[in-house]
GROMACS .gro file of C-alpha atoms in nm:
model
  177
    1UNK     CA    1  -7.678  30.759 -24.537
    2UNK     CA    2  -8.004  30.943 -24.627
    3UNK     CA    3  -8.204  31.208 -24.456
    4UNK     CA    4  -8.474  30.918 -24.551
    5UNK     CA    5  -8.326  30.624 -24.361
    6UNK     CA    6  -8.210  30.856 -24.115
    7UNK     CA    7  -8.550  30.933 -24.029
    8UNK     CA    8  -8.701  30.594 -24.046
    9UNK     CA    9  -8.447  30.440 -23.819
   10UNK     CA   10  -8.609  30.621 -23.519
   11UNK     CA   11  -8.958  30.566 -23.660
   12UNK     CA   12  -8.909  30.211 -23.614
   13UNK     CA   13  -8.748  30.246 -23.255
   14UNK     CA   14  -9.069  30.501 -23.134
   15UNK     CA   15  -9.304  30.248 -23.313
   16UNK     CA   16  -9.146  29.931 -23.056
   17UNK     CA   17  -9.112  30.192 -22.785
   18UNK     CA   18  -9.504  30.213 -22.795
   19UNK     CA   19  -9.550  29.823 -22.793
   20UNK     CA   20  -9.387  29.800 -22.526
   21UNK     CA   21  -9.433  30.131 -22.286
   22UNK     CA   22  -9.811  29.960 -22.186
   23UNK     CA   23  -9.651  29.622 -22.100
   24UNK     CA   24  -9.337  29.804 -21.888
   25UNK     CA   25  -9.594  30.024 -21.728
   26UNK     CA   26  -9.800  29.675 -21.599
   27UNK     CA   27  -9.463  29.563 -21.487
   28UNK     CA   28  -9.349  29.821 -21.283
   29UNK     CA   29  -9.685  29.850 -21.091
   30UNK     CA   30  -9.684  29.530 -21.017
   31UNK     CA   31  -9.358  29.549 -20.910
   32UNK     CA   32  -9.503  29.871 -20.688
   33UNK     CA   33  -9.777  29.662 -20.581
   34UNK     CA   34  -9.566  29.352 -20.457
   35UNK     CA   35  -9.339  29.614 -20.286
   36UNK     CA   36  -9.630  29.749 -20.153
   37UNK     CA   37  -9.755  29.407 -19.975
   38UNK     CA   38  -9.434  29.354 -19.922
   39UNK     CA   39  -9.395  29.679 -19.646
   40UNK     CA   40  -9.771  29.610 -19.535
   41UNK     CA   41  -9.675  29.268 -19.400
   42UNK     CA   42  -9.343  29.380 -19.274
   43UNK     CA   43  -9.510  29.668 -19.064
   44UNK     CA   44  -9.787  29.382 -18.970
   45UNK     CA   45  -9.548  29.180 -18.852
   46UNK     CA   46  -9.399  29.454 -18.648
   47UNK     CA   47  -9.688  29.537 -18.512
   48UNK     CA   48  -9.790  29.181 -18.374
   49UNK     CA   49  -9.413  29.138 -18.243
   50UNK     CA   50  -9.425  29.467 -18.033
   51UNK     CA   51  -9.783  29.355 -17.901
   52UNK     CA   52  -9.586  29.005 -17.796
   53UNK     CA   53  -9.272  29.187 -17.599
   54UNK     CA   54  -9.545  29.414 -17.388
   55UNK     CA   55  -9.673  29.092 -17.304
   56UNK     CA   56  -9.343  28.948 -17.195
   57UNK     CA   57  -9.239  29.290 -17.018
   58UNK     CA   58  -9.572  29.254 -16.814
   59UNK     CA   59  -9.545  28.894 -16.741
   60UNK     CA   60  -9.207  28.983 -16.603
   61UNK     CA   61  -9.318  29.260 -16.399
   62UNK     CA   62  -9.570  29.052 -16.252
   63UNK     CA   63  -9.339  28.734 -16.225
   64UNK     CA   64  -9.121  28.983 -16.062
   65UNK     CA   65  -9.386  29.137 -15.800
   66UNK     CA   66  -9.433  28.734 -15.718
   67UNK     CA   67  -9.093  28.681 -15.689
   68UNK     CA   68  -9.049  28.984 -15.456
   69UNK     CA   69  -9.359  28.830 -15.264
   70UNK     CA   70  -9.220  28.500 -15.193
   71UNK     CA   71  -8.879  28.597 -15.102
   72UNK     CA   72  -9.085  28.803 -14.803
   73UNK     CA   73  -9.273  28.533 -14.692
   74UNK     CA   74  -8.897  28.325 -14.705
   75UNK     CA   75  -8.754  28.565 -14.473
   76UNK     CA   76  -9.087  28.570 -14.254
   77UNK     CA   77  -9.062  28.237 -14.185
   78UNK     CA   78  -8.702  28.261 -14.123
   79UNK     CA   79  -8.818  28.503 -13.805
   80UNK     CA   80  -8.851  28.266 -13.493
   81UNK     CA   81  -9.112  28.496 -13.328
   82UNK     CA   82  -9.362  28.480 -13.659
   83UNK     CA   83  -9.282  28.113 -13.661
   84UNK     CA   84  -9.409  28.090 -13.315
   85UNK     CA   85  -9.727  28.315 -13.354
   86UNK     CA   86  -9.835  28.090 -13.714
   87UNK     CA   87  -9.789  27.773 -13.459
   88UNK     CA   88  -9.983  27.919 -13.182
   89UNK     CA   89 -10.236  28.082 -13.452
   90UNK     CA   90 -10.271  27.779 -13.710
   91UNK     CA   91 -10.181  27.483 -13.488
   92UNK     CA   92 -10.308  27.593 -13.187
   93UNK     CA   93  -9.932  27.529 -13.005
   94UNK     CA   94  -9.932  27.708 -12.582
   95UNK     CA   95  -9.577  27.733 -12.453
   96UNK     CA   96  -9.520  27.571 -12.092
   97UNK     CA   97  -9.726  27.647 -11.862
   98UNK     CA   98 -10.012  27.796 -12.038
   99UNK     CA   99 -10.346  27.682 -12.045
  100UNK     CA  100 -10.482  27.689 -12.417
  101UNK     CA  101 -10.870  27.791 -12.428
  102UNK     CA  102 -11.064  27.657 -12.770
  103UNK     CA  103 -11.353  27.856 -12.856
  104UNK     CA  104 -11.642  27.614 -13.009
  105UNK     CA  105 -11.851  27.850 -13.157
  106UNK     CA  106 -11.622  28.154 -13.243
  107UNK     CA  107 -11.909  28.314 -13.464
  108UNK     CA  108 -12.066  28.395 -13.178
  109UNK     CA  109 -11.784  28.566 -13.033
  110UNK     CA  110 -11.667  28.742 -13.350
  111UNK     CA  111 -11.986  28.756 -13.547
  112UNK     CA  112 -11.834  28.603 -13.851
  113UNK     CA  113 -11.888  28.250 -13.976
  114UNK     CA  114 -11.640  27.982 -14.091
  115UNK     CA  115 -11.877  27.760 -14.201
  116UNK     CA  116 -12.093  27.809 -14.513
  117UNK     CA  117 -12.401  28.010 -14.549
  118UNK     CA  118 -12.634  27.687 -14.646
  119UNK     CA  119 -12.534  27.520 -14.325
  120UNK     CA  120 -12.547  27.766 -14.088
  121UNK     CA  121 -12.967  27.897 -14.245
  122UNK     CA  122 -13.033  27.638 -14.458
  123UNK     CA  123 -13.087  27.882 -14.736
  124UNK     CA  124 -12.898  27.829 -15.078
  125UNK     CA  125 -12.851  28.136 -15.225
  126UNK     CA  126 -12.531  28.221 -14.997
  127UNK     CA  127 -12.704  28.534 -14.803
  128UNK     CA  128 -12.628  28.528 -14.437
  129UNK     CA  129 -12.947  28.527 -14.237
  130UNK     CA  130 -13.016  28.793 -13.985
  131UNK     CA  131 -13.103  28.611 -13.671
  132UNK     CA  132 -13.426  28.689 -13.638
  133UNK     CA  133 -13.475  28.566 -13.977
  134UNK     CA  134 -13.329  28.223 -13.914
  135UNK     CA  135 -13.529  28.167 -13.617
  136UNK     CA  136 -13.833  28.252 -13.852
  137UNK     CA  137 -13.649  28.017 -14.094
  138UNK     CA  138 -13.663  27.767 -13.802
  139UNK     CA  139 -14.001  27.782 -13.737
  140UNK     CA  140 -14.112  27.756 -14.091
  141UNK     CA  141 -13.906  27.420 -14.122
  142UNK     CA  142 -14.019  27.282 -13.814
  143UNK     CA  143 -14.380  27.358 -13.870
  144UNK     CA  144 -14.330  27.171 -14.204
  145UNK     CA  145 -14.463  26.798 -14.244
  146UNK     CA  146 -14.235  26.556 -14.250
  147UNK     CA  147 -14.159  26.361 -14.562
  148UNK     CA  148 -14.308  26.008 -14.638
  149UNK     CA  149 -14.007  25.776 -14.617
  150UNK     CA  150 -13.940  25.408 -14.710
  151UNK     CA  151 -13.931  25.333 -14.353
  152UNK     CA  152 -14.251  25.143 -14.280
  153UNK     CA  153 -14.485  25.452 -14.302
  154UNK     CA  154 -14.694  25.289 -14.608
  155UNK     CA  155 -15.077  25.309 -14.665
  156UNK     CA  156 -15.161  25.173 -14.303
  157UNK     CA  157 -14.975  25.506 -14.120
  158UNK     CA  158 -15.117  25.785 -14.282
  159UNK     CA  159 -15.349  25.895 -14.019
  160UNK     CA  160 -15.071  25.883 -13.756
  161UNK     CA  161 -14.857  26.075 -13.982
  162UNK     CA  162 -15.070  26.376 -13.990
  163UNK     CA  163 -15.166  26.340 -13.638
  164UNK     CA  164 -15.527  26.309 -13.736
  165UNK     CA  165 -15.625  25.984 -13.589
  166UNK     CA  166 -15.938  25.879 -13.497
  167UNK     CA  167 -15.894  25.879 -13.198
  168UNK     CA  168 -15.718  26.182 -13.069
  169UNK     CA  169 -15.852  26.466 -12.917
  170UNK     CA  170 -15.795  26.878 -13.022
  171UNK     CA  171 -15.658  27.054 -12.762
  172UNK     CA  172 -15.786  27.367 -12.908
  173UNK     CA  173 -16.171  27.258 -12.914
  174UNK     CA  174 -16.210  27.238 -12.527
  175UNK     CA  175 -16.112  27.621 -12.512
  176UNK     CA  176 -16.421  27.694 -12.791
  177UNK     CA  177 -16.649  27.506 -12.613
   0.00000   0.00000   0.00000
């Protein structure tokens, strides 16, 4: 062999080497870059699994704290004397021989009320009412006409609903006079 064909042997090779270094460079970062996605969705993955198991460990610890709850209340009522005090309390139950005593307003003995706040001052917005503003409430709603109904007070009853009739007298005018 030649020093010529030597030499032109490895031309040849450097000449494919360079037609294909571009296309083996594109390959191996896309290779990179699939790898790449590859780790970022891994770690993502990871990431929304660990957020799921501290939800678990705190739904345990709470189901636990429940659990712990209930078995208290369990061994409450297993307790004859708190057994006895919820009857007496919730059911009202007297042992022989004592006289029970029922309370019908106990508001006015504790200040707090069972019922709600509209019933008790007819207001709606749920505020409690001192009581000097209820009985101002009172007198406010009882100064108030009373609404027409479909009762029989039609065109006819209109003066006797306003307590202007003709014939009625002002109690007030006699003291002017």
């Amino acid at each position: 062999m030649n020093d010529s064909t030597r030499n032109m042997r490895p031309r040849g090779k450097r000449s494919k080497r360079h037609g294909t270094g571009p296309i083996a460079f594109f390959v191996s970062l896309f290779i990179i870059a699939l790898g790449a996605i590859q780790l970022v969705s891994t770690f993502h993955t990871y990431a929304l699994n660990l957020a799921q198991l501290n939800d678990l460990k705190n739904q345990e610890a709470a189901l636990i704290t429940k659990k712990q709850d209930l078995e208290n209340d369990i061994e409450r009522w297993n307790d004859d004397s708190y057994v006895a005090t919820q009857a007496r309390e919730r059911l009202g139950f007297v042992f022989p021989g004592e006289k029970a005593v029922r309370v019908q307003h106990p508001e006015a003995v504790t200040g707090t009320s069972e019922g709600t706040a509209k019933t008790k001052s007819g207001t709606s917005d749920g505020k409690v009412l001192p009581w000097y503003s209820e009985l101002e409430y009172s007198f406010k709603k009882a100064d108030e006409r009373p609404s027409k109904t479909a009762s029989g007070s039609q065109s006819g009853d209109t003066g006797k609903a306003d307590g202007n009739s003709g014939g009625s007298t002002d109690t007030n005018s006699g003291d002017k006079q």
